[in-house]
Short mmCIF file of C-alpha atoms in Angstrom, two decimals:
data_model
loop_
_atom_site.label_atom_id
_atom_site.label_comp_id
_atom_site.label_asym_id
_atom_site.label_seq_id
_atom_site.Cartn_x
_atom_site.Cartn_y
_atom_site.Cartn_z
CA MET Z 1 0.00 0.00 0.00
CA PRO Z 2 1.48 3.38 -0.99
CA VAL Z 3 2.22 5.91 1.71
CA TYR Z 4 0.36 9.15 0.94
CA LYS Z 5 1.09 12.57 2.40
CA LEU Z 6 -1.20 15.40 1.30
CA ARG Z 7 0.06 18.90 2.07
CA TYR Z 8 -2.01 22.07 2.02
CA PHE Z 9 -2.84 25.20 4.00
CA ASN Z 10 -4.92 24.71 7.13
CA ASN Z 11 -8.08 25.99 5.41
CA PRO Z 12 -11.09 24.17 6.90
CA ARG Z 13 -12.70 23.06 3.63
CA ARG Z 14 -12.63 25.67 0.89
CA GLY Z 15 -9.21 24.89 -0.44
CA ARG Z 16 -8.11 22.88 -3.42
CA ALA Z 17 -6.99 19.83 -1.43
CA GLU Z 18 -10.47 18.80 -0.30
CA LEU Z 19 -11.36 16.87 -3.45
CA ALA Z 20 -8.31 14.64 -2.99
CA ARG Z 21 -9.30 14.11 0.65
CA LEU Z 22 -12.83 13.11 -0.38
CA ILE Z 23 -11.53 10.61 -2.93
CA LEU Z 24 -9.17 9.03 -0.42
CA HIS Z 25 -11.82 8.81 2.29
CA GLN Z 26 -14.43 7.41 -0.10
CA ALA Z 27 -11.90 4.78 -1.18
CA GLY Z 28 -11.09 3.97 2.45
CA VAL Z 29 -7.41 4.76 1.96
CA GLU Z 30 -5.26 6.00 4.83
CA PHE Z 31 -3.16 9.11 4.27
CA GLU Z 32 -1.36 11.80 6.23
CA ASP Z 33 -3.34 15.04 6.07
CA ILE Z 34 -0.64 17.66 6.61
CA ARG Z 35 -1.97 21.18 7.12
CA PHE Z 36 0.19 24.19 7.83
CA PRO Z 37 -0.47 27.87 8.62
CA HIS Z 38 0.11 30.50 5.95
CA SER Z 39 2.98 31.85 8.05
CA GLU Z 40 4.99 28.71 7.21
CA TRP Z 41 4.39 28.94 3.46
CA PRO Z 42 7.54 30.99 2.60
CA ALA Z 43 9.70 28.21 4.05
CA ILE Z 44 7.69 25.40 2.41
CA LYS Z 45 7.20 26.98 -1.03
CA PRO Z 46 10.71 26.31 -2.43
CA SER Z 47 10.28 22.57 -1.75
CA THR Z 48 7.21 22.29 -4.02
CA PRO Z 49 7.51 21.57 -7.77
CA PHE Z 50 5.81 24.78 -8.93
CA GLY Z 51 5.58 26.94 -5.81
CA GLN Z 52 1.99 25.86 -5.23
CA VAL Z 53 -0.06 23.57 -3.03
CA PRO Z 54 -1.64 21.10 -2.69
CA VAL Z 55 1.05 18.54 -3.29
CA LEU Z 56 0.71 14.80 -2.85
CA GLU Z 57 3.71 12.77 -1.77
CA VAL Z 58 3.50 9.13 -2.86
CA ASP Z 59 6.24 6.96 -1.38
CA GLY Z 60 8.57 9.96 -1.46
CA GLN Z 61 7.64 11.12 -4.98
CA VAL Z 62 5.82 14.43 -5.28
CA LEU Z 63 2.83 15.27 -7.48
CA ALA Z 64 1.47 18.80 -7.86
CA GLN Z 65 -1.69 20.44 -9.28
CA SER Z 66 -4.99 19.75 -7.52
CA ASN Z 67 -6.85 18.21 -10.46
CA THR Z 68 -3.87 16.07 -11.42
CA ILE Z 69 -3.68 14.74 -7.87
CA ALA Z 70 -7.42 14.06 -7.76
CA ARG Z 71 -7.42 12.40 -11.18
CA TYR Z 72 -4.49 10.17 -10.24
CA LEU Z 73 -6.24 9.03 -7.06
CA ALA Z 74 -9.59 8.57 -8.81
CA ARG Z 75 -8.02 6.32 -11.45
CA LYS Z 76 -6.12 4.33 -8.86
CA TYR Z 77 -9.20 3.68 -6.71
CA GLY Z 78 -11.93 3.13 -9.29
CA LEU Z 79 -13.58 6.54 -9.24
CA ALA Z 80 -12.50 7.82 -12.66
CA GLY Z 81 -15.10 6.15 -14.88
CA LYS Z 82 -15.45 2.65 -16.32
CA ASN Z 83 -13.97 3.31 -19.76
CA ASP Z 84 -12.06 5.96 -21.71
CA TRP Z 85 -15.20 7.91 -22.58
CA GLU Z 86 -16.47 7.99 -19.02
CA GLN Z 87 -13.03 9.08 -17.85
CA ALA Z 88 -13.08 11.93 -20.36
CA LEU Z 89 -16.53 13.01 -19.18
CA ALA Z 90 -15.43 12.93 -15.54
CA ASP Z 91 -12.41 15.06 -16.47
CA MET Z 92 -14.72 17.50 -18.24
CA TYR Z 93 -16.89 18.00 -15.17
CA ALA Z 94 -13.89 18.28 -12.87
CA ASP Z 95 -12.40 20.93 -15.16
CA ASN Z 96 -15.69 22.83 -14.94
CA ILE Z 97 -15.29 22.93 -11.17
CA ASN Z 98 -11.73 24.17 -11.57
CA ASP Z 99 -13.08 27.01 -13.73
CA LEU Z 100 -15.64 27.85 -11.04
CA LEU Z 101 -12.95 27.82 -8.36
CA ASN Z 102 -10.91 30.28 -10.41
CA ALA Z 103 -13.97 32.47 -10.97
CA ALA Z 104 -14.44 32.79 -7.20
CA VAL Z 105 -10.90 34.05 -6.61
CA PRO Z 106 -11.46 37.77 -7.41
CA PRO Z 107 -14.31 38.26 -4.89
CA PHE Z 108 -12.49 36.08 -2.35
CA MET Z 109 -9.39 38.27 -2.61
CA GLU Z 110 -11.28 41.59 -2.50
CA LYS Z 111 -10.53 43.47 0.73
CA ASP Z 112 -13.32 46.07 0.59
CA PRO Z 113 -16.33 44.33 2.25
CA VAL Z 114 -18.91 46.35 0.32
CA LYS Z 115 -17.26 45.67 -3.03
CA GLN Z 116 -16.69 42.04 -2.09
CA LYS Z 117 -20.39 41.59 -1.33
CA GLU Z 118 -21.30 43.08 -4.71
CA MET Z 119 -18.80 40.83 -6.49
CA TYR Z 120 -20.11 37.71 -4.75
CA GLU Z 121 -23.70 38.65 -5.59
CA LYS Z 122 -22.78 39.02 -9.26
CA PHE Z 123 -20.84 35.76 -9.15
CA MET Z 124 -23.84 33.88 -7.75
CA ALA Z 125 -26.40 35.57 -10.00
CA GLU Z 126 -24.44 35.09 -13.20
CA THR Z 127 -21.67 32.49 -13.07
CA ILE Z 128 -23.28 30.04 -10.65
CA ALA Z 129 -26.89 30.49 -11.75
CA ASN Z 130 -25.95 29.86 -15.38
CA HIS Z 131 -23.90 26.80 -14.53
CA VAL Z 132 -26.64 25.32 -12.36
CA VAL Z 133 -29.03 25.49 -15.32
CA LEU Z 134 -26.52 23.75 -17.58
CA ILE Z 135 -25.61 21.02 -15.10
CA GLU Z 136 -29.26 20.32 -14.37
CA LYS Z 137 -29.73 19.65 -18.09
CA GLN Z 138 -26.76 17.26 -18.08
CA LEU Z 139 -28.11 15.36 -15.08
CA LYS Z 140 -31.49 15.07 -16.75
CA LYS Z 141 -29.76 13.75 -19.87
CA SER Z 142 -27.73 11.16 -17.92
CA ASN Z 143 -30.87 10.03 -16.07
CA THR Z 144 -28.87 7.92 -13.60
CA GLY Z 145 -28.52 10.28 -10.65
CA TYR Z 146 -24.82 10.62 -11.41
CA LEU Z 147 -22.91 12.94 -13.71
CA VAL Z 148 -21.11 10.11 -15.51
CA GLY Z 149 -22.48 6.64 -16.19
CA ASN Z 150 -24.46 4.84 -13.52
CA ASP Z 151 -22.01 4.99 -10.63
CA LEU Z 152 -20.06 7.42 -8.48
CA THR Z 153 -17.02 9.14 -9.99
CA TRP Z 154 -14.69 11.87 -8.82
CA ALA Z 155 -16.81 14.28 -10.86
CA ASP Z 156 -19.69 13.77 -8.41
CA LEU Z 157 -17.32 14.31 -5.49
CA ALA Z 158 -16.01 17.48 -7.14
CA TYR Z 159 -19.52 18.91 -7.51
CA TYR Z 160 -20.34 18.00 -3.93
CA ALA Z 161 -17.16 19.64 -2.65
CA TYR Z 162 -17.83 22.87 -4.51
CA PHE Z 163 -21.58 23.24 -4.41
CA SER Z 164 -22.19 21.94 -0.90
CA ASP Z 165 -18.96 22.39 1.05
CA PHE Z 166 -18.29 25.84 -0.39
CA LEU Z 167 -21.39 27.47 -1.87
CA GLU Z 168 -24.07 26.10 0.47
CA VAL Z 169 -21.94 26.84 3.52
CA LYS Z 170 -21.21 30.39 2.43
CA PHE Z 171 -24.43 31.40 0.65
CA GLY Z 172 -27.15 28.96 1.71
CA SER Z 173 -29.03 26.62 -0.61
CA ALA Z 174 -31.41 29.04 -2.33
CA PHE Z 175 -29.40 28.78 -5.56
CA LEU Z 176 -30.45 25.12 -5.76
CA LYS Z 177 -34.20 25.71 -5.50
CA ASP Z 178 -34.75 25.11 -9.23
CA ALA Z 179 -32.17 22.34 -9.51
CA PRO Z 180 -33.68 19.21 -7.91
CA LEU Z 181 -31.35 16.84 -9.74
CA LEU Z 182 -28.19 18.66 -8.63
CA LYS Z 183 -29.56 18.91 -5.10
CA ALA Z 184 -30.29 15.17 -5.13
CA LEU Z 185 -26.74 14.45 -6.33
CA ILE Z 186 -25.25 16.57 -3.55
CA ASP Z 187 -27.44 14.85 -0.95
CA ARG Z 188 -26.53 11.41 -2.34
CA VAL Z 189 -22.81 12.11 -2.02
CA LYS Z 190 -23.26 13.68 1.40
CA ALA Z 191 -24.99 10.51 2.64
CA LEU Z 192 -22.26 8.10 1.53
CA PRO Z 193 -21.02 6.43 4.74
CA ASN Z 194 -17.34 7.22 4.22
CA ILE Z 195 -18.05 10.80 3.15
CA LYS Z 196 -20.44 11.33 6.05
CA LYS Z 197 -17.89 9.97 8.53
CA TRP Z 198 -15.16 12.20 7.14
CA THR Z 199 -17.20 15.40 6.98
CA GLU Z 200 -18.51 14.95 10.52
CA PHE Z 201 -14.96 14.52 11.79
CA ARG Z 202 -13.65 17.37 9.65
CA ASN Z 203 -16.38 19.78 10.70
CA SER Z 204 -15.64 19.16 14.36
CA LYS Z 205 -11.87 19.34 14.04
CA TYR Z 206 -11.67 22.11 11.42
CA PRO Z 207 -14.69 24.40 11.98
CA GLU Z 208 -15.61 26.63 9.09
CA GLU Z 209 -14.30 30.19 9.11
CA ASN Z 210 -16.37 32.79 7.31
#
């Protein structure tokens, strides 16, 4: 069994390492969840491949880029899709989430609280609202309750991590009122025994900071 060490900032749940954590917990794989304060980042940064985190250490070898890490783990533990086409579709959905993460950076970084509120409102009303409509259509088309095929993939975990762990926590669930299929997907992932066990532990040990 490989020895995994996942390194990231000590953000409670909104960071880019959470998808990898969800995959590992769903697969029932032990790993070392190394979190460090931002004050330690200048000393750690030179040791990373591209000056970024998360990084995953696998038996002493280091892998960077959050989606690359998640994709590697998903393929290794049967959560990437059952064939080449399903894997490509799962990648597509995961890349969508990466785009949405990037779109949230400007309001997240804004220091003026009034301007930040306006930016977040626009982000939710435009970027998120439009994507929810599109993803609801895709879920209706798949007609399985999952984004890809008829079983769980890392794409479903990615949507749960972003739409529930980030958006619902920060903005409430009103944006899902016209998206019953997406809401059902989020609830299905949330109820998975391994995911439920992890999130309950995580929420007690790493309480959310607004």
